[in-house]
mmCIF file of C-alpha atoms in Angstrom:
data_model
loop_
_atom_site.group_PDB
_atom_site.id
_atom_site.type_symbol
_atom_site.label_atom_id
_atom_site.label_comp_id
_atom_site.label_asym_id
_atom_site.label_seq_id
_atom_site.Cartn_x
_atom_site.Cartn_y
_atom_site.Cartn_z
ATOM 1 C CA MET A 1 -0.170 0.006 0.136
ATOM 2 C CA LYS A 2 1.251 3.438 -0.914
ATOM 3 C CA LEU A 3 1.534 5.891 1.873
ATOM 4 C CA HIS A 4 1.677 9.318 0.224
ATOM 5 C CA GLU A 5 4.704 10.312 2.278
ATOM 6 C CA LYS A 6 5.033 13.936 1.136
ATOM 7 C CA ILE A 7 1.718 14.726 2.547
ATOM 8 C CA LEU A 8 2.979 13.469 6.025
ATOM 9 C CA THR A 9 6.275 15.312 5.945
ATOM 10 C CA HIS A 10 4.513 18.597 4.728
ATOM 11 C CA TYR A 11 2.110 18.207 7.663
ATOM 12 C CA LEU A 12 5.032 17.571 10.006
ATOM 13 C CA SER A 13 6.834 20.857 8.902
ATOM 14 C CA CYS A 14 3.849 22.963 8.682
ATOM 15 C CA THR A 15 2.868 25.670 11.231
ATOM 16 C CA SER A 16 0.712 23.606 13.531
ATOM 17 C CA PRO A 17 2.537 23.057 16.925
ATOM 18 C CA VAL A 18 4.285 19.780 17.575
ATOM 19 C CA ASP A 19 2.677 17.899 20.524
ATOM 20 C CA LYS A 20 5.957 16.487 21.772
ATOM 21 C CA GLU A 21 9.504 15.766 20.743
ATOM 22 C CA GLY A 22 12.720 14.569 22.237
ATOM 23 C CA TYR A 23 15.119 11.593 22.217
ATOM 24 C CA LEU A 24 14.076 8.186 22.865
ATOM 25 C CA TYR A 25 15.781 4.961 22.599
ATOM 26 C CA LYS A 26 13.927 2.780 20.011
ATOM 27 C CA LYS A 27 14.404 -0.946 19.896
ATOM 28 C CA LYS A 28 15.355 -2.532 16.554
ATOM 29 C CA GLU A 29 13.381 -5.463 15.971
ATOM 30 C CA ARG A 30 16.223 -7.511 14.201
ATOM 31 C CA ASN A 31 18.903 -7.601 16.769
ATOM 32 C CA ALA A 32 17.206 -6.271 19.851
ATOM 33 C CA THR A 33 19.280 -3.193 20.499
ATOM 34 C CA TYR A 34 18.223 0.182 21.392
ATOM 35 C CA GLN A 35 19.186 3.170 19.006
ATOM 36 C CA ARG A 36 18.877 6.785 19.919
ATOM 37 C CA ARG A 37 16.179 8.438 17.823
ATOM 38 C CA TRP A 38 14.666 11.984 17.790
ATOM 39 C CA CYS A 39 11.181 11.421 17.984
ATOM 40 C CA VAL A 40 8.218 14.033 17.125
ATOM 41 C CA LEU A 41 4.659 13.602 17.990
ATOM 42 C CA LYS A 42 2.226 15.341 16.056
ATOM 43 C CA ALA A 43 -1.717 14.317 16.015
ATOM 44 C CA ASN A 44 -1.700 10.512 15.688
ATOM 45 C CA LEU A 45 1.677 10.311 14.104
ATOM 46 C CA LEU A 46 4.992 9.581 15.683
ATOM 47 C CA PHE A 47 7.987 10.403 13.400
ATOM 48 C CA TYR A 48 11.416 9.539 14.200
ATOM 49 C CA GLN A 49 14.928 10.492 12.875
ATOM 50 C CA GLU A 50 18.387 10.396 13.698
ATOM 51 C CA ARG A 51 18.512 13.969 14.971
ATOM 52 C CA PRO A 52 16.483 16.986 15.148
ATOM 53 C CA GLY A 53 16.505 18.977 12.143
ATOM 54 C CA ASP A 54 17.397 16.035 9.693
ATOM 55 C CA ARG A 55 15.970 16.197 6.319
ATOM 56 C CA HIS A 56 15.577 12.576 6.229
ATOM 57 C CA LEU A 57 12.999 10.888 8.191
ATOM 58 C CA LEU A 58 13.803 7.303 9.130
ATOM 59 C CA GLY A 59 9.881 6.511 9.785
ATOM 60 C CA VAL A 60 6.489 7.156 11.025
ATOM 61 C CA ILE A 61 4.241 5.258 13.139
ATOM 62 C CA VAL A 62 0.522 5.945 12.851
ATOM 63 C CA LEU A 63 -0.857 5.835 16.572
ATOM 64 C CA GLU A 64 -4.587 4.282 16.052
ATOM 65 C CA ARG A 65 -5.607 1.005 17.418
ATOM 66 C CA CYS A 66 -2.646 0.581 19.709
ATOM 67 C CA ALA A 67 -2.262 0.383 23.506
ATOM 68 C CA VAL A 68 0.569 2.113 25.274
ATOM 69 C CA ARG A 69 2.221 -0.027 27.794
ATOM 70 C CA ARG A 70 4.790 0.464 30.290
ATOM 71 C CA ALA A 71 7.381 -2.392 29.963
ATOM 72 C CA GLU A 72 9.909 -2.419 32.590
ATOM 73 C CA SER A 73 10.855 -6.191 31.903
ATOM 74 C CA ASP A 74 12.429 -4.950 28.781
ATOM 75 C CA ALA A 75 14.779 -2.113 29.879
ATOM 76 C CA GLN A 76 14.352 0.465 32.598
ATOM 77 C CA PHE A 77 12.049 3.385 31.733
ATOM 78 C CA ALA A 78 10.683 1.354 28.590
ATOM 79 C CA PHE A 79 7.349 1.450 27.194
ATOM 80 C CA SER A 80 5.774 -0.010 24.207
ATOM 81 C CA LEU A 81 3.020 0.584 21.495
ATOM 82 C CA VAL A 82 1.082 -2.676 21.015
ATOM 83 C CA PHE A 83 -0.958 -3.211 17.935
ATOM 84 C CA GLY A 84 -2.456 -6.512 18.896
ATOM 85 C CA PRO A 85 -2.535 -9.868 17.545
ATOM 86 C CA GLY A 86 -0.738 -10.594 14.351
ATOM 87 C CA LEU A 87 0.464 -6.980 14.371
ATOM 88 C CA LYS A 88 3.714 -5.005 15.623
ATOM 89 C CA THR A 89 4.945 -3.783 18.980
ATOM 90 C CA TYR A 90 7.269 -1.063 19.032
ATOM 91 C CA ARG A 91 9.496 -0.734 21.923
ATOM 92 C CA PHE A 92 10.928 2.373 23.556
ATOM 93 C CA ALA A 93 12.967 3.386 26.437
ATOM 94 C CA ALA A 94 13.363 6.773 28.047
ATOM 95 C CA VAL A 95 16.271 7.923 29.991
ATOM 96 C CA ASP A 96 14.349 8.618 33.220
ATOM 97 C CA ARG A 97 11.226 8.036 34.871
ATOM 98 C CA GLN A 98 9.827 11.699 34.130
ATOM 99 C CA THR A 99 10.516 11.312 30.358
ATOM 100 C CA GLN A 100 8.895 7.948 30.421
ATOM 101 C CA GLU A 101 5.992 9.130 32.159
ATOM 102 C CA SER A 102 5.584 12.174 29.888
ATOM 103 C CA TRP A 103 5.641 10.431 26.633
ATOM 104 C CA VAL A 104 3.436 7.490 27.891
ATOM 105 C CA LYS A 105 0.930 10.206 28.760
ATOM 106 C CA ALA A 106 1.212 12.221 25.493
ATOM 107 C CA LEU A 107 0.794 9.019 23.583
ATOM 108 C CA LEU A 108 -2.179 7.979 25.536
ATOM 109 C CA SER A 109 -4.075 11.056 24.185
ATOM 110 C CA ALA A 110 -2.813 11.022 20.883
ATOM 111 C CA SER A 111 -5.236 8.790 18.906
ATOM 112 C CA HIS A 112 -7.867 10.403 16.592
ATOM 113 C CA CYS A 113 -10.456 8.024 18.216
ATOM 114 C CA TYR A 114 -9.447 9.508 21.700
ATOM 115 C CA LEU A 115 -9.845 12.989 20.305
ATOM 116 C CA SER A 116 -13.007 12.178 18.741
ATOM 117 C CA LEU A 117 -14.645 10.976 21.912
ATOM 118 C CA LEU A 118 -13.123 13.921 23.833
ATOM 119 C CA VAL A 119 -14.510 16.516 21.531
ATOM 120 C CA ARG A 120 -17.936 14.916 21.557
ATOM 121 C CA ASP A 121 -18.134 14.772 25.327
ATOM 122 C CA LEU A 122 -17.057 18.431 25.610
ATOM 123 C CA GLY A 123 -19.310 19.313 22.878
ATOM 124 C CA ARG A 124 -22.196 17.943 25.183
ATOM 125 C CA GLN A 125 -20.960 19.724 28.138
ATOM 126 C CA TYR A 126 -20.742 22.952 26.287
ATOM 127 C CA GLU A 127 -24.448 22.768 25.146
ATOM 128 C CA GLU A 128 -25.272 21.762 28.832
ATOM 129 C CA ALA A 129 -23.528 24.730 29.950
ATOM 130 C CA LYS A 130 -25.027 27.122 27.550
ATOM 131 C CA GLN A 131 -28.552 25.931 28.588
ATOM 132 C CA GLN A 132 -27.755 26.405 32.283
ATOM 133 C CA LYS A 133 -26.380 29.855 31.808
ATOM 134 C CA GLY A 134 -29.473 30.603 29.645
ATOM 135 C CA SER A 135 -31.931 29.496 32.226
ATOM 136 C CA GLY A 136 -30.383 31.865 34.714
ATOM 137 C CA GLU A 137 -28.800 29.397 37.092
ATOM 138 C CA SER A 138 -26.624 30.824 39.616
ATOM 139 C CA ARG A 139 -25.012 27.570 41.017
ATOM 140 C CA SER A 140 -22.313 25.924 38.915
ATOM 141 C CA SER A 141 -23.770 24.182 36.060
ATOM 142 C CA ILE A 142 -21.367 21.357 35.443
ATOM 143 C CA SER A 143 -21.726 18.678 38.053
ATOM 144 C CA PRO A 144 -18.685 16.118 38.276
ATOM 145 C CA LEU A 145 -19.354 13.349 36.047
ATOM 146 C CA LYS A 146 -20.088 10.223 37.862
ATOM 147 C CA PRO A 147 -20.040 6.855 36.245
ATOM 148 C CA SER A 148 -23.498 5.690 37.233
ATOM 149 C CA THR A 149 -25.034 8.681 36.195
ATOM 150 C CA TYR A 150 -22.832 9.280 33.123
ATOM 151 C CA SER A 151 -25.099 9.628 30.115
ATOM 152 C CA PHE A 152 -24.054 10.253 26.515
ATOM 153 C CA LEU A 153 -26.281 12.255 24.097
ATOM 154 C CA PHE A 154 -26.042 10.373 20.905
ATOM 155 C CA THR A 155 -26.888 13.152 18.765
ATOM 156 C CA ALA A 156 -23.994 13.948 16.612
ATOM 157 C CA GLN A 157 -23.240 17.626 17.356
ATOM 158 C CA GLY A 158 -20.884 19.680 15.555
ATOM 159 C CA PRO A 159 -20.757 22.571 13.114
ATOM 160 C CA THR A 160 -23.076 22.709 10.295
ATOM 161 C CA THR A 161 -21.964 22.293 6.756
ATOM 162 C CA ALA A 162 -21.345 25.975 5.760
ATOM 163 C CA ALA A 163 -19.223 26.828 8.630
ATOM 164 C CA VAL A 164 -17.418 23.576 8.313
ATOM 165 C CA VAL A 165 -16.527 24.388 4.689
ATOM 166 C CA ARG A 166 -15.345 27.726 5.579
ATOM 167 C CA GLU A 167 -13.037 26.313 8.306
ATOM 168 C CA GLY A 168 -11.789 23.591 5.741
ATOM 169 C CA ARG A 169 -10.899 26.152 3.244
ATOM 170 C CA SER A 170 -7.920 27.660 5.038
ATOM 171 C CA ASN A 171 -4.791 25.615 4.268
ATOM 172 C CA SER A 172 -2.963 26.780 7.246
ATOM 173 C CA ASP A 173 -4.138 27.456 10.859
ATOM 174 C CA SER A 174 -6.888 29.914 10.939
ATOM 175 C CA THR A 175 -6.281 32.506 13.439
ATOM 176 C CA VAL A 176 -9.876 33.044 14.342
ATOM 177 C CA LEU A 177 -11.883 30.108 15.940
ATOM 178 C CA GLN A 178 -15.377 29.794 15.112
ATOM 179 C CA ALA A 179 -18.177 28.909 17.293
ATOM 180 C CA PRO A 180 -19.793 25.875 16.210
ATOM 181 C CA PRO A 181 -23.311 27.181 15.571
ATOM 182 C CA LYS A 182 -26.487 25.715 16.815
ATOM 183 C CA PRO A 183 -26.051 21.777 16.631
ATOM 184 C CA THR A 184 -27.930 19.935 14.210
ATOM 185 C CA LYS A 185 -28.972 16.549 14.548
ATOM 186 C CA VAL A 186 -27.011 14.623 12.072
ATOM 187 C CA VAL A 187 -28.765 11.416 11.008
ATOM 188 C CA ALA A 188 -26.145 8.974 9.748
ATOM 189 C CA LYS A 189 -27.278 8.873 6.100
ATOM 190 C CA LYS A 190 -26.287 6.379 3.766
ATOM 191 C CA SER A 191 -25.092 7.351 0.441
ATOM 192 C CA PRO A 192 -27.375 6.412 -2.352
ATOM 193 C CA LYS A 193 -25.001 3.682 -3.753
ATOM 194 C CA LEU A 194 -23.312 2.333 -0.909
ATOM 195 C CA TRP A 195 -20.596 -0.176 -1.789
ATOM 196 C CA HIS A 196 -21.278 -3.892 -0.865
ATOM 197 C CA ARG A 197 -20.304 -4.809 2.478
ATOM 198 C CA ARG A 198 -17.353 -6.969 1.412
ATOM 199 C CA ASN A 199 -13.880 -6.463 1.549
ATOM 200 C CA ALA A 200 -13.213 -3.233 3.076
ATOM 201 C CA TYR A 201 -15.366 -3.666 6.124
ATOM 202 C CA VAL A 202 -14.269 -5.658 9.057
ATOM 203 C CA THR A 203 -12.718 -8.832 7.685
ATOM 204 C CA PRO A 204 -10.040 -9.676 9.802
ATOM 205 C CA LEU A 205 -6.992 -10.605 7.836
ATOM 206 C CA ASN A 206 -6.327 -13.840 9.600
ATOM 207 C CA GLY A 207 -9.804 -14.928 10.790
ATOM 208 C CA PRO A 208 -12.026 -13.746 13.450
ATOM 209 C CA ALA A 209 -10.208 -11.672 16.104
ATOM 210 C CA PRO A 210 -9.588 -13.850 19.062
ATOM 211 C CA LEU A 211 -10.536 -12.805 22.636
ATOM 212 C CA TYR A 212 -7.218 -11.205 23.449
ATOM 213 C CA GLY A 213 -6.755 -10.822 27.178
ATOM 214 C CA GLU A 214 -4.922 -7.438 27.016
ATOM 215 C CA TRP A 215 -7.821 -5.896 25.100
ATOM 216 C CA PRO A 216 -10.518 -5.381 27.641
ATOM 217 C CA LEU A 217 -12.076 -2.759 25.873
ATOM 218 C CA VAL A 218 -12.644 -4.717 22.415
ATOM 219 C CA GLY A 219 -16.140 -4.469 21.627
ATOM 220 C CA PHE A 220 -17.246 -1.688 23.817
ATOM 221 C CA ASP A 221 -19.383 0.882 22.524
ATOM 222 C CA PRO A 222 -17.020 4.012 22.647
ATOM 223 C CA LEU A 223 -19.844 6.577 22.795
ATOM 224 C CA GLU A 224 -21.312 5.272 25.865
ATOM 225 C CA ASP A 225 -18.149 4.374 27.528
ATOM 226 C CA PHE A 226 -15.666 7.134 27.191
ATOM 227 C CA ARG A 227 -15.754 7.398 31.022
ATOM 228 C CA LYS A 228 -14.457 3.801 31.048
ATOM 229 C CA LEU A 229 -11.969 4.212 28.345
ATOM 230 C CA HIS A 230 -10.651 7.265 30.407
ATOM 231 C CA ASP A 231 -10.431 5.103 33.569
ATOM 232 C CA TYR A 232 -8.800 2.451 31.905
ATOM 233 C CA TYR A 233 -6.072 4.400 30.439
ATOM 234 C CA GLY A 234 -5.915 6.580 33.699
ATOM 235 C CA GLN A 235 -4.877 3.569 35.681
ATOM 236 C CA GLU A 236 -1.706 3.316 33.718
ATOM 237 C CA VAL A 237 -0.902 6.807 34.277
ATOM 238 C CA LYS A 238 -1.711 6.826 37.969
ATOM 239 C CA LYS A 239 0.407 3.741 38.334
ATOM 240 C CA ALA A 240 3.386 5.355 36.498
ATOM 241 C CA ARG A 241 2.901 8.252 38.877
ATOM 242 C CA GLU A 242 2.862 6.346 41.993
ATOM 243 C CA GLU A 243 5.934 4.503 40.939
ATOM 244 C CA TRP A 244 7.817 7.374 39.977
ATOM 245 C CA LEU A 245 7.021 9.085 43.164
ATOM 246 C CA ARG A 246 8.155 5.811 45.062
ATOM 247 C CA SER A 247 11.255 5.449 43.002
ATOM 248 C CA ARG A 248 12.174 9.176 43.773
ATOM 249 C CA GLN A 249 12.405 8.232 47.384
ATOM 250 C CA THR A 250 14.708 5.169 46.669
ATOM 251 C CA GLU A 251 16.844 6.922 44.332
ATOM 252 C CA GLU A 252 19.651 7.407 46.705
ATOM 253 C CA GLU A 253 19.687 3.805 47.187
ATOM 254 C CA ARG A 254 20.221 3.038 43.587
ATOM 255 C CA SER A 255 23.502 2.422 42.487
ATOM 256 C CA ASP A 256 25.200 3.845 39.455
ATOM 257 C CA GLU A 257 25.036 1.809 36.455
ATOM 258 C CA ASP A 258 24.125 2.060 32.834
ATOM 259 C CA LEU A 259 20.588 2.356 32.218
ATOM 260 C CA ILE A 260 20.245 0.701 29.030
ATOM 261 C CA ASP A 261 22.459 -2.192 27.805
ATOM 262 C CA LEU A 262 23.452 -1.019 24.367
ATOM 263 C CA GLY A 263 25.409 -4.325 23.701
ATOM 264 C CA MET B 1 10.356 6.367 4.973
ATOM 265 C CA ARG B 2 9.245 3.347 6.826
ATOM 266 C CA PHE B 3 5.852 3.267 8.387
ATOM 267 C CA ASN B 4 3.673 0.785 10.098
ATOM 268 C CA GLU B 5 2.018 -0.789 6.903
ATOM 269 C CA LYS B 6 0.418 -3.889 8.346
ATOM 270 C CA GLU B 7 -1.136 -1.825 10.992
ATOM 271 C CA LEU B 8 -2.454 0.971 8.601
ATOM 272 C CA VAL B 9 -4.008 -1.646 6.360
ATOM 273 C CA SER B 10 -5.716 -3.229 9.512
ATOM 274 C CA LEU B 11 -6.827 0.368 10.137
ATOM 275 C CA SER B 12 -8.328 0.538 6.657
ATOM 276 C CA ARG B 13 -10.509 -2.536 7.244
ATOM 277 C CA GLN B 14 -12.371 -0.923 10.264
ATOM 278 C CA PRO B 15 -15.946 -0.132 9.830
ATOM 279 C CA SER B 16 -16.556 3.366 8.319
ATOM 280 C CA GLU B 17 -19.835 5.181 7.391
ATOM 281 C CA MET B 18 -17.960 6.969 4.561
ATOM 282 C CA ALA B 19 -17.021 4.199 2.132
ATOM 283 C CA ALA B 20 -18.346 4.284 -1.411
ATOM 284 C CA GLU B 21 -17.180 3.600 -5.040
ATOM 285 C CA LEU B 22 -16.254 6.897 -6.458
ATOM 286 C CA GLY B 23 -14.790 7.930 -9.608
ATOM 287 C CA MET B 24 -11.205 9.018 -8.750
ATOM 288 C CA LYS B 25 -8.723 10.958 -10.616
ATOM 289 C CA GLY B 26 -5.030 11.635 -9.582
ATOM 290 C CA PRO B 27 -3.502 15.069 -9.612
ATOM 291 C CA LYS B 28 -1.098 14.480 -12.368
ATOM 292 C CA LYS B 29 -1.631 15.463 -16.052
ATOM 293 C CA GLY B 30 -2.594 12.559 -17.865
ATOM 294 C CA ASP B 31 -4.367 10.969 -14.689
ATOM 295 C CA VAL B 32 -7.675 9.389 -15.881
ATOM 296 C CA VAL B 33 -10.822 8.833 -13.752
ATOM 297 C CA LYS B 34 -10.800 5.205 -12.262
ATOM 298 C CA LYS B 35 -13.376 3.501 -10.033
ATOM 299 C CA ARG B 36 -12.381 3.320 -6.735
ATOM 300 C CA LEU B 37 -13.658 2.215 -3.245
ATOM 301 C CA VAL B 38 -12.887 5.383 -1.212
ATOM 302 C CA LYS B 39 -13.026 5.122 2.513
ATOM 303 C CA LEU B 40 -12.528 7.467 5.282
ATOM 304 C CA VAL B 41 -11.254 6.061 8.548
ATOM 305 C CA VAL B 42 -9.991 8.476 11.139
ATOM 306 C CA ASN B 43 -8.010 11.064 9.278
ATOM 307 C CA PHE B 44 -6.982 8.973 6.383
ATOM 308 C CA LEU B 45 -8.608 8.474 3.148
ATOM 309 C CA PHE B 46 -7.992 4.889 1.816
ATOM 310 C CA TYR B 47 -8.748 4.033 -1.642
ATOM 311 C CA PHE B 48 -8.983 0.276 -3.062
ATOM 312 C CA ARG B 49 -9.624 -1.297 -6.293
ATOM 313 C CA THR B 50 -12.985 -2.839 -6.278
ATOM 314 C CA ASP B 51 -12.952 -6.405 -4.561
ATOM 315 C CA GLU B 52 -9.371 -5.861 -3.260
ATOM 316 C CA GLU B 53 -8.756 -6.376 0.384
ATOM 317 C CA GLU B 54 -5.645 -4.147 0.632
ATOM 318 C CA PRO B 55 -5.916 -0.498 -0.265
ATOM 319 C CA ILE B 56 -3.919 1.015 -3.033
ATOM 320 C CA GLY B 57 -2.948 3.805 -1.163
ATOM 321 C CA ALA B 58 -3.745 6.022 1.875
ATOM 322 C CA LEU B 59 -3.952 10.065 1.904
ATOM 323 C CA LEU B 60 -3.546 11.736 5.151
ATOM 324 C CA LEU B 61 -6.271 14.352 5.366
ATOM 325 C CA GLU B 62 -4.311 17.207 7.105
ATOM 326 C CA GLN B 63 -3.178 20.414 5.862
ATOM 327 C CA CYS B 64 -5.267 19.867 2.826
ATOM 328 C CA ARG B 65 -7.915 21.913 1.057
ATOM 329 C CA VAL B 66 -11.276 20.173 0.226
ATOM 330 C CA GLU B 67 -13.546 21.922 -2.195
ATOM 331 C CA ARG B 68 -16.576 21.312 -4.401
ATOM 332 C CA GLU B 69 -15.752 21.520 -8.023
ATOM 333 C CA ASP B 70 -19.357 21.127 -9.284
ATOM 334 C CA SER B 71 -22.551 19.713 -8.130
ATOM 335 C CA GLN B 72 -21.245 16.098 -7.933
ATOM 336 C CA THR B 73 -17.497 16.399 -7.760
ATOM 337 C CA PHE B 74 -15.233 17.415 -4.997
ATOM 338 C CA SER B 75 -11.426 17.954 -4.958
ATOM 339 C CA ILE B 76 -8.507 17.679 -2.316
ATOM 340 C CA ALA B 77 -5.557 19.644 -2.909
ATOM 341 C CA PHE B 78 -2.335 18.881 -0.692
ATOM 342 C CA LEU B 79 0.916 20.445 -0.151
ATOM 343 C CA ASP B 80 -0.389 24.022 -0.874
ATOM 344 C CA GLU B 81 -0.324 23.026 -4.522
ATOM 345 C CA ALA B 82 -3.733 24.620 -5.421
ATOM 346 C CA GLU B 83 -3.489 23.291 -8.905
ATOM 347 C CA ARG B 84 -2.663 19.822 -8.041
ATOM 348 C CA LYS B 85 -5.758 18.303 -7.072
ATOM 349 C CA TYR B 86 -7.326 14.781 -6.353
ATOM 350 C CA LEU B 87 -10.726 14.661 -7.972
ATOM 351 C CA PHE B 88 -13.616 12.579 -6.895
ATOM 352 C CA GLU B 89 -16.876 11.996 -8.617
ATOM 353 C CA CYS B 90 -19.874 11.187 -6.504
ATOM 354 C CA ASP B 91 -23.459 9.749 -7.705
ATOM 355 C CA SER B 92 -25.382 12.732 -6.365
ATOM 356 C CA GLU B 93 -25.086 16.078 -5.107
ATOM 357 C CA GLU B 94 -26.220 14.906 -1.495
ATOM 358 C CA GLN B 95 -23.462 12.463 -1.555
ATOM 359 C CA CYS B 96 -20.915 14.915 -2.833
ATOM 360 C CA GLY B 97 -21.857 17.140 0.233
ATOM 361 C CA GLU B 98 -21.592 14.516 2.736
ATOM 362 C CA TRP B 99 -18.039 13.656 1.621
ATOM 363 C CA VAL B 100 -16.811 17.208 1.765
ATOM 364 C CA ASP B 101 -18.354 17.594 5.073
ATOM 365 C CA SER B 102 -17.000 14.385 6.449
ATOM 366 C CA ILE B 103 -13.547 14.928 5.246
ATOM 367 C CA ILE B 104 -13.313 18.339 6.683
ATOM 368 C CA LYS B 105 -14.651 17.184 9.952
ATOM 369 C CA ALA B 106 -11.995 14.101 10.008
ATOM 370 C CA SER B 107 -9.037 16.425 10.257
ATOM 371 C CA TYR B 108 -7.109 16.041 13.405
ATOM 372 C CA GLU B 109 -6.405 19.926 13.307
ATOM 373 C CA PHE B 110 -10.117 20.709 12.965
ATOM 374 C CA MET B 111 -11.040 18.644 15.806
ATOM 375 C CA ARG B 112 -8.312 19.979 17.902
ATOM 376 C CA LYS B 113 -9.579 23.479 17.135
ATOM 377 C CA ASN B 114 -13.136 22.634 18.346
ATOM 378 C CA LEU B 115 -11.819 20.959 21.497
ATOM 379 C CA ILE B 116 -9.886 23.906 22.479
ATOM 380 C CA PHE B 117 -12.980 26.075 21.668
ATOM 381 C CA TYR B 118 -15.212 24.035 23.857
ATOM 382 C CA ARG B 119 -12.715 23.765 26.614
ATOM 383 C CA THR B 120 -12.359 27.565 26.707
ATOM 384 C CA GLU B 121 -15.961 28.305 26.440
ATOM 385 C CA ILE B 122 -16.781 25.851 29.232
ATOM 386 C CA HIS B 123 -14.369 27.283 31.390
ATOM 387 C CA ARG B 124 -15.687 30.961 30.717
ATOM 388 C CA LEU B 125 -19.383 29.541 31.255
ATOM 389 C CA THR B 126 -18.637 27.448 34.403
ATOM 390 C CA GLY B 127 -15.425 28.396 35.974
ATOM 391 C CA LYS B 128 -14.059 24.854 35.472
ATOM 392 C CA ASP B 129 -11.485 23.229 33.151
ATOM 393 C CA PRO B 130 -13.393 20.334 31.583
ATOM 394 C CA LEU B 131 -10.118 18.609 31.083
ATOM 395 C CA GLU B 132 -8.866 18.416 34.627
ATOM 396 C CA GLN B 133 -11.133 15.652 35.525
ATOM 397 C CA TYR B 134 -9.393 13.641 32.930
ATOM 398 C CA GLY B 135 -6.090 14.612 34.124
ATOM 399 C CA ILE B 136 -4.982 15.922 30.649
ATOM 400 C CA SER B 137 -4.968 19.673 31.293
ATOM 401 C CA ASP B 138 -1.421 19.998 30.888
ATOM 402 C CA GLU B 139 -1.202 18.103 27.554
ATOM 403 C CA THR B 140 0.452 20.168 25.144
ATOM 404 C CA ARG B 141 -1.792 19.165 22.491
ATOM 405 C CA PHE B 142 -4.901 20.701 24.189
ATOM 406 C CA GLN B 143 -3.454 24.105 25.135
ATOM 407 C CA VAL B 144 -4.792 27.346 23.746
ATOM 408 C CA SER B 145 -1.845 28.666 21.677
ATOM 409 C CA ASN B 146 -1.242 32.448 21.711
ATOM 410 C CA GLY B 147 -2.018 33.171 18.212
ATOM 411 C CA LEU B 148 -5.614 31.956 18.470
ATOM 412 C CA GLN B 149 -8.382 34.405 19.063
ATOM 413 C CA LEU B 150 -11.072 32.682 20.886
ATOM 414 C CA MET B 151 -14.208 34.565 19.427
ATOM 415 C CA PRO B 152 -17.268 33.023 18.248
ATOM 416 C CA ARG B 153 -17.984 34.281 14.864
ATOM 417 C CA ASP B 154 -21.506 34.925 13.581
ATOM 418 C CA THR B 155 -22.148 32.510 11.010
ATOM 419 C CA SER B 156 -25.636 33.423 10.254
ATOM 420 C CA SER B 157 -24.804 35.028 6.893
ATOM 421 C CA LEU B 158 -23.239 31.614 5.496
#
């Protein structure tokens, strides 16, 4: 499959800000050694090259449908991107706990799917806040979301087409944000000639996807369970934080040694 | 440049509401219209030969200009090269409009801007930062950058 690389590299170098960048050690699949790479995270794409400012990009990883895992058994301050059964696992290592945690956190919120859920959630909160404000309520209108009372409006709220078209016409970042106008109920319309439900739909490459122990959220309805999704990923972050705090306390006791065995 | 091809192909097989057979023409002189299954998944536009399982190619829908060319045709231009456009022929005006709308909304940058807008507005209306409860307030990707003016624009004239 051809990935139009120029589009990606152009996006990387355009004016929108980078989400995170820095050196990481990336494990080479073949000989299990780690190589230092300059990594740049932008949107749901993780680029890597030898040095910052290198014109030649070594590669890119599209960060969709992957889990971010801390993997201490591999190397210290290691983490991995796990794409699942039959697919790759990318392994990285940072130079310290802070860097590791920072990257794990950034990668956890990098996917398009995650952002999509977040935007929908916030859109709903925004509409609620507006209504509350409009009805003249004096107390704070946004109550803390509790899992038991969490409900998710299914209306797909978003900008109407006209505003969207204008937004889309700018090639570079527009400097004025537009308010999404009154939300319209978007009914999922099927195009008149919908292509036969054959190949491009969910047809696993190697037979039906087996129930994979590490993928507890497979099959869940993202629209209803964003809270669950957040909690699930939040566990990793919480764990990382706790361990980091603990490790800081024991730092004095640790002996000086090479953090990573570079063979 | 290396990329996670197998994983991207796997992504292209995910269900999508925007998947249809369209007439697709590349941006180069001499490119002709070909029937392709075009499928929008996250911020990628995949295109397949009909009945093939692996896409021919994937286009990242960022930094691109999507425009209506006529009632049933839309175009996508990349790399600030306004003249080099991919053309897509739809079966109806309605379908064409749906595609333009969907592609624009699929862009990560577009979604990010909406998020920042909502975040700012919710904070203004309620005094609370909605990202705090998710522990992501400090993430760079959700920050309001200095250059942005957060003013709702009157779109009633559109």
